[in-house]
Structures are given as structure tokens and as C-alpha cells.
PDB file of C-alpha atoms and ligand atoms in Angstrom:
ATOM      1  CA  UNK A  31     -59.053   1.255-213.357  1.00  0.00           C
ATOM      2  CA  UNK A  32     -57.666   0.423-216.763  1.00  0.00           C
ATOM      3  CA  UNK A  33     -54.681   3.480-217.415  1.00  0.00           C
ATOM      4  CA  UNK A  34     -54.614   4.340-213.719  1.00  0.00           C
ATOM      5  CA  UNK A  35     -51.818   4.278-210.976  1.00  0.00           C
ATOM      6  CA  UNK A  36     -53.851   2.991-208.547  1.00  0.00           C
ATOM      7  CA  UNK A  37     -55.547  -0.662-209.814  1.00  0.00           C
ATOM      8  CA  UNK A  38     -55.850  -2.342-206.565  1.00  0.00           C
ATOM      9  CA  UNK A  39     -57.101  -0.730-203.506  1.00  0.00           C
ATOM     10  CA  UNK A  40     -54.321  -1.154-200.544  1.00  0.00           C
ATOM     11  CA  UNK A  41     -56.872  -3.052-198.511  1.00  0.00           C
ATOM     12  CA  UNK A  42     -58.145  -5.246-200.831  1.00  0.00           C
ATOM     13  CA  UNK A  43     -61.957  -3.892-201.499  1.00  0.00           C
ATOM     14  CA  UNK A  44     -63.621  -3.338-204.691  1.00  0.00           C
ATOM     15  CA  UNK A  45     -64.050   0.111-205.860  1.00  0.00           C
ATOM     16  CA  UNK A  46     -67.762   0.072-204.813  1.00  0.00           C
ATOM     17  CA  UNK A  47     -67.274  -1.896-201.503  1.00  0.00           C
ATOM     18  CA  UNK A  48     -67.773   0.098-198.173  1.00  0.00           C
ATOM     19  CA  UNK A  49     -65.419  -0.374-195.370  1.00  0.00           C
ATOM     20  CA  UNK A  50     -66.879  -2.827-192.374  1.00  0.00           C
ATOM     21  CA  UNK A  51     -69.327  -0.771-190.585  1.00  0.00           C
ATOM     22  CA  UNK A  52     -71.532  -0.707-187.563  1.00  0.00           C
ATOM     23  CA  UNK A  53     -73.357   1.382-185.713  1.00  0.00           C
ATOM     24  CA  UNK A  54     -75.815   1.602-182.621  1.00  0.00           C
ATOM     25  CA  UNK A  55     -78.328   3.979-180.349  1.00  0.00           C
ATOM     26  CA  UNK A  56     -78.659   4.761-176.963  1.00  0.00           C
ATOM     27  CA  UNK A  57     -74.933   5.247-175.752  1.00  0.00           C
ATOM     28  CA  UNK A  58     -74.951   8.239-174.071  1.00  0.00           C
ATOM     29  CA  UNK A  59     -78.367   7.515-171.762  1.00  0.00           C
ATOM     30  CA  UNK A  60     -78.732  10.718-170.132  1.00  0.00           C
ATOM     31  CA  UNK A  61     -79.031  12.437-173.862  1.00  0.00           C
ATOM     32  CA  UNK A  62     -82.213  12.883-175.452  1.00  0.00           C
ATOM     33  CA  UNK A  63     -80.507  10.490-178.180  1.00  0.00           C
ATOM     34  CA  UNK A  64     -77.526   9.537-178.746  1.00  0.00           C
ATOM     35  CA  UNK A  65     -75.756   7.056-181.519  1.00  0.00           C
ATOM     36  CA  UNK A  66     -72.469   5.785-182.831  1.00  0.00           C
ATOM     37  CA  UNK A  67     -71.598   4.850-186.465  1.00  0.00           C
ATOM     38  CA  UNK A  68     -68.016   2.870-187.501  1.00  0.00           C
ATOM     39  CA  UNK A  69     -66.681   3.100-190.549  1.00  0.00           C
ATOM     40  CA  UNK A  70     -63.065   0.781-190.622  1.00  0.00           C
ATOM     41  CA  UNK A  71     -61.057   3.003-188.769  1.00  0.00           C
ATOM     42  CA  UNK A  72     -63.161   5.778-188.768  1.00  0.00           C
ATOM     43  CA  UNK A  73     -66.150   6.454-185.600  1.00  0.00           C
ATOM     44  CA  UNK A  74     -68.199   8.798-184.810  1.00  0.00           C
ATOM     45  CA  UNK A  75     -70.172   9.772-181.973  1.00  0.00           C
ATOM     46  CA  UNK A  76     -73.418  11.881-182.267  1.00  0.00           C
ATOM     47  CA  UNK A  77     -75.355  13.003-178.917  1.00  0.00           C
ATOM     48  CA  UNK A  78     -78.501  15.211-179.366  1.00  0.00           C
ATOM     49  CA  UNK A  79     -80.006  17.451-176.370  1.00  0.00           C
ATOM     50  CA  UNK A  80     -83.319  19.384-177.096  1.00  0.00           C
ATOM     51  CA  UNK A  81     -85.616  20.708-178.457  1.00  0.00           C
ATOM     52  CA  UNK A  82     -85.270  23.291-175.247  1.00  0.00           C
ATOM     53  CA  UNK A  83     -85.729  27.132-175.070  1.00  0.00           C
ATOM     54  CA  UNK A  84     -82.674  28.996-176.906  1.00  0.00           C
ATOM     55  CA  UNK A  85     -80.730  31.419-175.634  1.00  0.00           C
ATOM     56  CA  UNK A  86     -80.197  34.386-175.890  1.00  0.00           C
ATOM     57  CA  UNK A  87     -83.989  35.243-176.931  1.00  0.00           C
ATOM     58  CA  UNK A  88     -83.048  37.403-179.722  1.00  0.00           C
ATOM     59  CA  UNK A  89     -82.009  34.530-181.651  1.00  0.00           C
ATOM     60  CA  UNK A  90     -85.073  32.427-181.252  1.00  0.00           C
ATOM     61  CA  UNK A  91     -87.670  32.105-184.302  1.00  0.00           C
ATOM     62  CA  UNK A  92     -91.212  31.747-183.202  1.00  0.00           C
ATOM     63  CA  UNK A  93     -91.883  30.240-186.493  1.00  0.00           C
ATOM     64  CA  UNK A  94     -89.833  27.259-185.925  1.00  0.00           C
ATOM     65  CA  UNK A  95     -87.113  25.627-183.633  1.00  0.00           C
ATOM     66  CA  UNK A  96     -83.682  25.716-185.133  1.00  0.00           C
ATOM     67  CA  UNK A  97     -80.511  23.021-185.664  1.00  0.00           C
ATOM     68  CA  UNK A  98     -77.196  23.248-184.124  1.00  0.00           C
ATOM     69  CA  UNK A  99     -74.470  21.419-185.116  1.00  0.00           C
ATOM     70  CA  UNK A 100     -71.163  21.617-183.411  1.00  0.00           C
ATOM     71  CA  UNK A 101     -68.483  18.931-184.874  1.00  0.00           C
ATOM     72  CA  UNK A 102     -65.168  17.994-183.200  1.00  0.00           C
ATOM     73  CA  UNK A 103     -62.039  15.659-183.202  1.00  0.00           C
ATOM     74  CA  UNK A 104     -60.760  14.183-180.229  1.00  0.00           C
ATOM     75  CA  UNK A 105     -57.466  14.883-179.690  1.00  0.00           C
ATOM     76  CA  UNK A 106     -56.218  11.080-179.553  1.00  0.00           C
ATOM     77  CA  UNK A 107     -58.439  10.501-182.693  1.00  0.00           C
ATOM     78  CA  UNK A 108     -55.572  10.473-184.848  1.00  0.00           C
ATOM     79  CA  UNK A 109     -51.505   9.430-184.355  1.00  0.00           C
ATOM     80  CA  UNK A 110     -50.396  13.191-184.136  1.00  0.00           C
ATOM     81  CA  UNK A 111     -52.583  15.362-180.939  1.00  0.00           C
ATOM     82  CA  UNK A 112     -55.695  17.524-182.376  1.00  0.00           C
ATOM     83  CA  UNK A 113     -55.337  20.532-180.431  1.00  0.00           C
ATOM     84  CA  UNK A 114     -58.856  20.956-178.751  1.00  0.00           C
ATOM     85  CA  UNK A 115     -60.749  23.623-179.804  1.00  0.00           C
ATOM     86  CA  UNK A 116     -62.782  25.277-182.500  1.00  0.00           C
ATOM     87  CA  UNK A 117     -60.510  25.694-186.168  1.00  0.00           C
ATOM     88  CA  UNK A 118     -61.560  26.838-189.180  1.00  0.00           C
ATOM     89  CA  UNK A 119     -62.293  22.951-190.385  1.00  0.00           C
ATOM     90  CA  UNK A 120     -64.394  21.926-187.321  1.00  0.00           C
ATOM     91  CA  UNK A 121     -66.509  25.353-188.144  1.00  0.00           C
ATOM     92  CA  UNK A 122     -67.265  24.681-191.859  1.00  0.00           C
ATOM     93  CA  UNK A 123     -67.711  20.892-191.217  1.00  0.00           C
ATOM     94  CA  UNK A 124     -70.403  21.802-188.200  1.00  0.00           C
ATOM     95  CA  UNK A 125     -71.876  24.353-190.806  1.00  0.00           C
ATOM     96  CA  UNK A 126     -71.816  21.401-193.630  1.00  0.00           C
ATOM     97  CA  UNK A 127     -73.659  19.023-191.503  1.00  0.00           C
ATOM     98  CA  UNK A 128     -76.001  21.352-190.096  1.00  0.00           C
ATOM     99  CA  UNK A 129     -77.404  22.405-193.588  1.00  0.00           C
ATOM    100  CA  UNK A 130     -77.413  18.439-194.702  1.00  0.00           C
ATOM    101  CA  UNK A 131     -79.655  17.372-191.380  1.00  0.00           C
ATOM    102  CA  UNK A 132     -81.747  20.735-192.134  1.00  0.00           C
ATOM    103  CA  UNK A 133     -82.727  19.266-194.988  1.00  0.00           C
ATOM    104  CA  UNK A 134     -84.235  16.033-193.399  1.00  0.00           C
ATOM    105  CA  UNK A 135     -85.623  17.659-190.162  1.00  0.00           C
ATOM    106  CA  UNK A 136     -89.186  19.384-189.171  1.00  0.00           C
ATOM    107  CA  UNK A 137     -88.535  21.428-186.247  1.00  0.00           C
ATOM    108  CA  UNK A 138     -92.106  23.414-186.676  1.00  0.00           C
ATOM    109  CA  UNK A 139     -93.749  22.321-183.709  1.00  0.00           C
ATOM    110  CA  UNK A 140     -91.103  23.728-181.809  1.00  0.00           C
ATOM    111  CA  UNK A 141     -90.805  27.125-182.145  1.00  0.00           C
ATOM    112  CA  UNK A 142     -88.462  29.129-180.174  1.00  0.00           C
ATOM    113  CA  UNK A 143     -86.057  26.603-179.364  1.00  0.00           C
ATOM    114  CA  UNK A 144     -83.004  24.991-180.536  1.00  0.00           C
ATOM    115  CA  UNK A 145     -81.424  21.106-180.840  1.00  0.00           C
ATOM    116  CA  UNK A 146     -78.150  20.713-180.431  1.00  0.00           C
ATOM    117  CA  UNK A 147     -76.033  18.079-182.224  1.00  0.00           C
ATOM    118  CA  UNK A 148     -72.786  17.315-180.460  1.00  0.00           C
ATOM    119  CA  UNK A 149     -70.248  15.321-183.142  1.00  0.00           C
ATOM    120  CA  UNK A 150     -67.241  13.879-182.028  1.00  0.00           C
ATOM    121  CA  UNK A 151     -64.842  12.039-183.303  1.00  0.00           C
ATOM    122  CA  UNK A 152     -62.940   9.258-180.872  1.00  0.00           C
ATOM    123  CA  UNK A 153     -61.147   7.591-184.414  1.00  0.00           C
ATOM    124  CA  UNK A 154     -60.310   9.557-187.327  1.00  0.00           C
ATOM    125  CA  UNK A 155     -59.316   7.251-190.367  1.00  0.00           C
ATOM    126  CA  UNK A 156     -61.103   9.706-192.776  1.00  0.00           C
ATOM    127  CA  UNK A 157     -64.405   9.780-194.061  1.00  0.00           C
ATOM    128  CA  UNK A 158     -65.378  11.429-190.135  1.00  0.00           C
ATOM    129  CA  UNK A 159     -67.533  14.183-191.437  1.00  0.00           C
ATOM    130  CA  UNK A 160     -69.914  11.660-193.401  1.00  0.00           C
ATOM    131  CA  UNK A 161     -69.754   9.021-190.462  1.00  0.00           C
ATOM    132  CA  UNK A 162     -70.485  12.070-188.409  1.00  0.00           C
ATOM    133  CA  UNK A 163     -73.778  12.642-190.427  1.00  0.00           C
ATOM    134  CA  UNK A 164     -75.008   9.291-189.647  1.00  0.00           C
ATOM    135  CA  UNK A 165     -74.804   8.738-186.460  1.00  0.00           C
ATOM    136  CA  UNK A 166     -76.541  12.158-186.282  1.00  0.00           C
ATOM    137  CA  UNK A 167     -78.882  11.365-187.892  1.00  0.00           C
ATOM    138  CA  UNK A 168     -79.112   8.156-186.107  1.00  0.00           C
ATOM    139  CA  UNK A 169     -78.989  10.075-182.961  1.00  0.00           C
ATOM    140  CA  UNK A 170     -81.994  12.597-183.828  1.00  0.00           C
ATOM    141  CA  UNK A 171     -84.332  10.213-184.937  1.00  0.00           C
ATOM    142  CA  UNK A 172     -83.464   8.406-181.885  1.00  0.00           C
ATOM    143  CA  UNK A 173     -84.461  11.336-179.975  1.00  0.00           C
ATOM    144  CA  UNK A 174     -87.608  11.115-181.568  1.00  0.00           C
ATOM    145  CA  UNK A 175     -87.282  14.198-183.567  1.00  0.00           C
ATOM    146  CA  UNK A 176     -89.768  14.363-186.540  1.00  0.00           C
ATOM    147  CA  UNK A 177     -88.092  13.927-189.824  1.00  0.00           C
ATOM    148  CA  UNK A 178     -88.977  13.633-193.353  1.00  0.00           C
ATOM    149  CA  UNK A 179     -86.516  11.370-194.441  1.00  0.00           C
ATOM    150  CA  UNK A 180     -83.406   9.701-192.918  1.00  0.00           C
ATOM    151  CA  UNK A 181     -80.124  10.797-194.123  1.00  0.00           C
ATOM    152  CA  UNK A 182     -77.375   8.413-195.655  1.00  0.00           C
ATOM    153  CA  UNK A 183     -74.092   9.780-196.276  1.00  0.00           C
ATOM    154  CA  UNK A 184     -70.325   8.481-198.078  1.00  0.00           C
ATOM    155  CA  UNK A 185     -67.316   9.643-199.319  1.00  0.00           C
ATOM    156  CA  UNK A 186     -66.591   8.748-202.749  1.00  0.00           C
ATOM    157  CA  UNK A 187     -62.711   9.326-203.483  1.00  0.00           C
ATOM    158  CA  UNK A 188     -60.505   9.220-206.534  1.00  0.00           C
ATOM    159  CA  UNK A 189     -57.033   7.528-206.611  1.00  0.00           C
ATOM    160  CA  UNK A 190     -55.240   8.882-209.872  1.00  0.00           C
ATOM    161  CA  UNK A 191     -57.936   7.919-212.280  1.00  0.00           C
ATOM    162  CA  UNK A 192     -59.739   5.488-210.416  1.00  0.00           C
ATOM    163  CA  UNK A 193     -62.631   6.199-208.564  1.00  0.00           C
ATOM    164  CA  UNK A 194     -63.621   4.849-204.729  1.00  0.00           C
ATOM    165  CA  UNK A 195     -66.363   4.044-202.656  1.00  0.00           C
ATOM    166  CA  UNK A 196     -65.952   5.158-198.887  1.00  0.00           C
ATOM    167  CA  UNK A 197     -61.867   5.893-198.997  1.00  0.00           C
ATOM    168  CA  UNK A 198     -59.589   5.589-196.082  1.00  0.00           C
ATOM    169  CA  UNK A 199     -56.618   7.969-194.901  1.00  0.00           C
ATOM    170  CA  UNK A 200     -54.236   5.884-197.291  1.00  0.00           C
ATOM    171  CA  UNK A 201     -56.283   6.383-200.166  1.00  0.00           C
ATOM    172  CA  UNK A 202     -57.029  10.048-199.440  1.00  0.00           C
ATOM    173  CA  UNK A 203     -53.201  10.523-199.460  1.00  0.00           C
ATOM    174  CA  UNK A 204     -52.505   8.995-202.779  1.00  0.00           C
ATOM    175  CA  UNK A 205     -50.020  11.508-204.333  1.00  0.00           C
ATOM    176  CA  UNK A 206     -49.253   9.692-207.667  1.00  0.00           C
ATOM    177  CA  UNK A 207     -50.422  10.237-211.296  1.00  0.00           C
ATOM    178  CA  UNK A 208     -53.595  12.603-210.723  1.00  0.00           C
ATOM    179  CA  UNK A 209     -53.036  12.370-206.896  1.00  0.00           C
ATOM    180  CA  UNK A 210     -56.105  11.978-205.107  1.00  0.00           C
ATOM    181  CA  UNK A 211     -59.807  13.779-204.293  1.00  0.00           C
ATOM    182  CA  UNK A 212     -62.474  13.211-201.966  1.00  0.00           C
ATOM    183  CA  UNK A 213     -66.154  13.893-202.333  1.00  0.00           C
ATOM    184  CA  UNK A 214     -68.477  13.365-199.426  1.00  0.00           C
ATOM    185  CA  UNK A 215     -71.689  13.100-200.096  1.00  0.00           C
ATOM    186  CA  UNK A 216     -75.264  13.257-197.942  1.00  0.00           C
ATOM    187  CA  UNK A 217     -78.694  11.270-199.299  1.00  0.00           C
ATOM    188  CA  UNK A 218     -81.831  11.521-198.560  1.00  0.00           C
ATOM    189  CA  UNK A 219     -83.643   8.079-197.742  1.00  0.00           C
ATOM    190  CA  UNK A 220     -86.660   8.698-199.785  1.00  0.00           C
ATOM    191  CA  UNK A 221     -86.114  11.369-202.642  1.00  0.00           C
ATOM    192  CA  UNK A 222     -82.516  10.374-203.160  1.00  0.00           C
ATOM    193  CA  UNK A 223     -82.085  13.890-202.401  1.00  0.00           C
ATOM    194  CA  UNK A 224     -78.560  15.331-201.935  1.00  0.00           C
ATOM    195  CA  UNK A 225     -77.766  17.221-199.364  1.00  0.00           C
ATOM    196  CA  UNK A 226     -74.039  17.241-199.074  1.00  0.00           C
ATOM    197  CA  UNK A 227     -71.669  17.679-201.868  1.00  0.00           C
ATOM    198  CA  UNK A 228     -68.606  18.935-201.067  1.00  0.00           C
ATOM    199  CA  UNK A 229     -65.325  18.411-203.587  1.00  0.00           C
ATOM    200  CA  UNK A 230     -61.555  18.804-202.445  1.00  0.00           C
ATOM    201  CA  UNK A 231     -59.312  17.790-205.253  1.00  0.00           C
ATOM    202  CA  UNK A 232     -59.915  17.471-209.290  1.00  0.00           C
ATOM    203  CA  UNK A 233     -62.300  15.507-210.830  1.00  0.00           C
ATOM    204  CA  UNK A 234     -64.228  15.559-214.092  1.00  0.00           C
ATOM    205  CA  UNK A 235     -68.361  16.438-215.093  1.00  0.00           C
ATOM    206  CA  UNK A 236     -68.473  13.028-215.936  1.00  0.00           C
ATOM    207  CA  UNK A 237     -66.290  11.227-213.303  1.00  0.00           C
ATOM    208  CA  UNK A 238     -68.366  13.344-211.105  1.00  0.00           C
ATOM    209  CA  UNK A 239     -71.365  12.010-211.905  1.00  0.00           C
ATOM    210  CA  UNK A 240     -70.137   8.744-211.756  1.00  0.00           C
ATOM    211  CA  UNK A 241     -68.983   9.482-208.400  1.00  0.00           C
ATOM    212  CA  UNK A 242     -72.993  10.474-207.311  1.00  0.00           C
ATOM    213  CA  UNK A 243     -73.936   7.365-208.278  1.00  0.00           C
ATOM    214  CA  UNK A 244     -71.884   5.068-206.758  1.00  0.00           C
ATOM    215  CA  UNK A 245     -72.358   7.451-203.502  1.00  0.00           C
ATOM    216  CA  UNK A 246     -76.266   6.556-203.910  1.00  0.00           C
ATOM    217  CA  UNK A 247     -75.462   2.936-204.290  1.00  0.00           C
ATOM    218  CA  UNK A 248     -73.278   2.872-200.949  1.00  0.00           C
ATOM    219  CA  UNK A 249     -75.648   4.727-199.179  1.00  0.00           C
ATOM    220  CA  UNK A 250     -77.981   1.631-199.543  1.00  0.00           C
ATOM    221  CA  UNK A 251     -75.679  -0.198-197.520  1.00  0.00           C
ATOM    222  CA  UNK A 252     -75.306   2.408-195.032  1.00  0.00           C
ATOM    223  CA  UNK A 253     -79.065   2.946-194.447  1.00  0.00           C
ATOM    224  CA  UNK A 254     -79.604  -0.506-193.763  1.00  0.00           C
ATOM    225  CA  UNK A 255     -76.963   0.110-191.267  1.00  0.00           C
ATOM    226  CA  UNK A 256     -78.375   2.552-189.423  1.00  0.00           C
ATOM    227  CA  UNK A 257     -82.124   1.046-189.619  1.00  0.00           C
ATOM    228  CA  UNK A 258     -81.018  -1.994-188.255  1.00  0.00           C
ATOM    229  CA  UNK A 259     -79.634  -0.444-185.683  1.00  0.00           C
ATOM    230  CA  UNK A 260     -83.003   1.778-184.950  1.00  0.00           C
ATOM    231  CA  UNK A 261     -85.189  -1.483-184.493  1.00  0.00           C
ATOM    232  CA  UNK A 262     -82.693  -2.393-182.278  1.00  0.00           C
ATOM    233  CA  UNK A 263     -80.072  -4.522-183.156  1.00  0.00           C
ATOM    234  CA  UNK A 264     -76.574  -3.538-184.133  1.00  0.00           C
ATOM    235  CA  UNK A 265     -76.480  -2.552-187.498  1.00  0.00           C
ATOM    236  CA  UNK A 266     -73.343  -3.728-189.151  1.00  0.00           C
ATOM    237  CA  UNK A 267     -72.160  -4.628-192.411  1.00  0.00           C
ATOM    238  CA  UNK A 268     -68.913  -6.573-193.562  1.00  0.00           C
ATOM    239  CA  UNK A 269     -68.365  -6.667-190.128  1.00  0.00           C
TER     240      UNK A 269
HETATM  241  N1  UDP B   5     -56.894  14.517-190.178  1.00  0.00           N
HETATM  242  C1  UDP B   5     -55.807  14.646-189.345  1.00  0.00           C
HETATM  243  N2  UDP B   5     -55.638  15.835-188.655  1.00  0.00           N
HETATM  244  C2  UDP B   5     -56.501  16.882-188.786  1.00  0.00           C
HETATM  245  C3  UDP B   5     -57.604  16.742-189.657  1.00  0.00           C
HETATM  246  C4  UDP B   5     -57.774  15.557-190.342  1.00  0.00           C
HETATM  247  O1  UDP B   5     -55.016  13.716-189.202  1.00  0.00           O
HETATM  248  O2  UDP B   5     -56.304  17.930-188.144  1.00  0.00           O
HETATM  249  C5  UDP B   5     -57.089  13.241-190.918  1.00  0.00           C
HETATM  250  C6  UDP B   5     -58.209  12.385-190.322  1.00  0.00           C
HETATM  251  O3  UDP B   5     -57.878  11.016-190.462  1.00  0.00           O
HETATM  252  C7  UDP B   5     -59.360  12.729-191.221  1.00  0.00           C
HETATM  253  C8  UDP B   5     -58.648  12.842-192.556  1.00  0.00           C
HETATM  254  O4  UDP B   5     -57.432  13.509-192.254  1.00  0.00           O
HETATM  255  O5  UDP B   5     -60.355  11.727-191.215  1.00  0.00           O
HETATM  256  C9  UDP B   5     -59.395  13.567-193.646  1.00  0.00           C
HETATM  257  O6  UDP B   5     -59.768  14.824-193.183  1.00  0.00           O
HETATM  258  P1  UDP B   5     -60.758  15.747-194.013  1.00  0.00           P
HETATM  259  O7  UDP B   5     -60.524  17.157-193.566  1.00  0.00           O
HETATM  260  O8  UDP B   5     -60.678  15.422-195.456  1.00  0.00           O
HETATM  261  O9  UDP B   5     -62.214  15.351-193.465  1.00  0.00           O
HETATM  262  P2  UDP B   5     -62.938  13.927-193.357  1.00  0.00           P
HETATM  263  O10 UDP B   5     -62.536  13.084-194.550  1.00  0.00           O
HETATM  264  O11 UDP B   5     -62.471  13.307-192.067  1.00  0.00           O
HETATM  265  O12 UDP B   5     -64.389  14.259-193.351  1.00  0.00           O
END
């Protein structure tokens, strides 16, 4: 933090600490899974219906089922309304999340059909694509979909010059010095595989790479999270 404007985070974490978080299955129980995952003031809600027969035929692949990721706020999620209804963000950030759960899903055995991933968002405090990805996650391998790996995912941010595990709305709207950038990323439980990597803002080769890592690192915390709450009991941590 040494030379930046921002030296001590506004609610009192370490750079590296994640916000409290929790997360459970099973909420919606007429879904074929269903999970939630908290972040501070961020949650997420991930409900999962398939595999079934997609339609229209034409778009089936008899090689393999396919993903479908739809990803929305609520419109009380933050202070100002979200007007319901698709926008260009909720498109690329269903597209996003759909390639990062690709990655960690088999749908083989089911050819012709499609799963559908429903993210919404009841509290937006930022950070709601990546708690988005775990409770869907969460929710498909509580719907007993196979997968290769689970998937873990953060934001890492970057206040001025300094740089932030798991930043909150405040943090992403730092405006002084270098201002500020987010950088969400997606894991792999196994491989360490990354699957998401998006970047709005500035940041350097090597403060990027410093960013990775301590997105790996937090991602420890947050699959621990969401395997406790698999076997069961509510995951949660700093809660
Ligand atoms: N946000 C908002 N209105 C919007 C979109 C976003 O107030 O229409 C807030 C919300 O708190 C969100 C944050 O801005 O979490 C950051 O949004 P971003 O697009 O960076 O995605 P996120 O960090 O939520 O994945």
C-alpha cells in the first residue's frame, strides 16, 4: 500500500481478507437444484432446471446437452430501481458465466437437451457476477450434474495502487489517484484452472499477476464455503 491513496480499506479488512460469506443448497425445492451464496452485501441466487429436451430442435446437439445461463438483477437489489429486463450487461455477464461453468461441466450423457441456470441477484453490493458463479455452481452440482471440477470464483480490485481481495461497491468507486479496477476471476477446484478473467479499469502485467494469485488464494476460502455447504451444513466464513 506504501505510495498509494488508498492504505486502509473503508471497512477495515486486509487486502487479502474476503468479505463474511455464506452460502447454502436446496432453497428453491421444486428446482432440480438450487443454492445461495453471500458475499457482505452482495447475494446471489442460482436455481438450475434440466437436463430436459431443448427447444426448438434445430438447436439441439446430439453429441452433447448444452448450458444456459441467463443472469439478472432484481430491481430492489440496489438503492436506485434496475429496470427489469434483458441489457447489454445482464447479456455479456450470462455469456461470461456460461463459458466459466462450461468449463467445469460434462453434459455428454445428455445429448439433445439443455440446463438452464437462472442467476439472480436479490442484493447487489458488487462482486454479483462472481457470487453468481458460485452459487451456480453450487446449484448444479446440487442438481447432481456431473462435473469435473467445482468452480471458485472472486473479484480482485485495485484502489489507486493498492490491490484488493473481494472489493465492495465503495471500493469499486474509488475515484482518487489511479481510481479504481475490478477483475473477477473464476477457478477451477482441481487444476487451478481459470476460467473467468475479465478486466474493467487499468492495471499492470505484473500487478496483474499479482492480482491471479491472490484471486487463487481467496478462492480457497470460498470453496470451503461452498463444500461445507454441499455436505450439508451452512458454509460460512467470517460470518
Ligand atoms: N450496479 C448498479 N446498477 C446497475 C449495475 C450495477 O448499482 O445497473 C452496482 C451493483 O452494486 C454491482 C456493482 O455496481 O454489484 C458493480 O457492477 P459490475 O457491472 O462491475 O458487476 P459486478 O461487480 O456486480 O459483477
Amino acid at each position: 500500500m506504501a505510495g498509494s491513496l488508498y492504505k486502509k480499506r473503508f471497512d477495515g479488512r486486509t487486502v487479502n481478507e474476503v468479505r463474511p460469506m455464506k452460502a447454502s443448497v436446496g432453497v428453491v425445492p421444486s428446482a432440480d437444484g438450487s443454492a445461495t451464496f453471500e458475499t457482505g452485501g452482495t447475494k446471489a441466487m442460482a436455481v438450475v432446471r434440466g437436463p430436459r429436451t431443448l427447444h426448438p430442435q434445430h438447436m439441439q446437439n446430439a453429441r452433447t446437452g448444452i448450458l444456459r445461463v441467463s443472469y439478472g438483477m432484481m430491481p430492489f437489489s440496489v438503492w436506485d430501481r434496475i429496470r427489469p429486463g434483458p441489457s447489454r450487461r445482464s447479456e455479456e455477464i450470462s455469456k461470461v458465466c456460461e463459458w466459466a461453468l462450461d468449463a467445469v461441466i460434462d453434459l455428454s450423457g445428455f445429448p439433445n437437451t439443455v440446463v438452464d441456470v437462472f442467476i439472480q441477484i436479490p442484493k447487489a453490493d458488487a462482486g454479483t457476477r462472481v457470487a453468481g458463479l458460485n452459487a451456480a455452481a453450487l446449484a448444479l452440482a446440487h442438481a447432481g450434474i456431473p462435473m469435473k471440477e467445482m468452480l471458485s470464483a472472486i473479484a480482485v480490485g485495485k484502489a489507486d495502487k493498492t490491490l484488493l481481495v473481494d472489493v465492495d461497491k465503495a471500493e469499486e468507486d474509488f475515484h482518487d489517484g489511479e481510481g479504481a479496477t475490478d477483475v473477477p476471476l473464476a477457478f477451477t477446484s482441481r487444476k487451478k484452472d481459470i476460467s473467468l478473467l475479465q478486466l474493467d479499469g487499468k492495471i499492470s502485467p505484473s500487478e496483474l499477476s499479482e492480482a491471479i494469485e491472490m484471486g487463487r488464494k481467496a478462492c480457497e476460502d470460498v470453496l470451503k464455503v461452498q463444500m461445507d455447504a454441499l455436505k450439508g451444513a451452512t458454509g460460512e466464513k467470517n460470518g
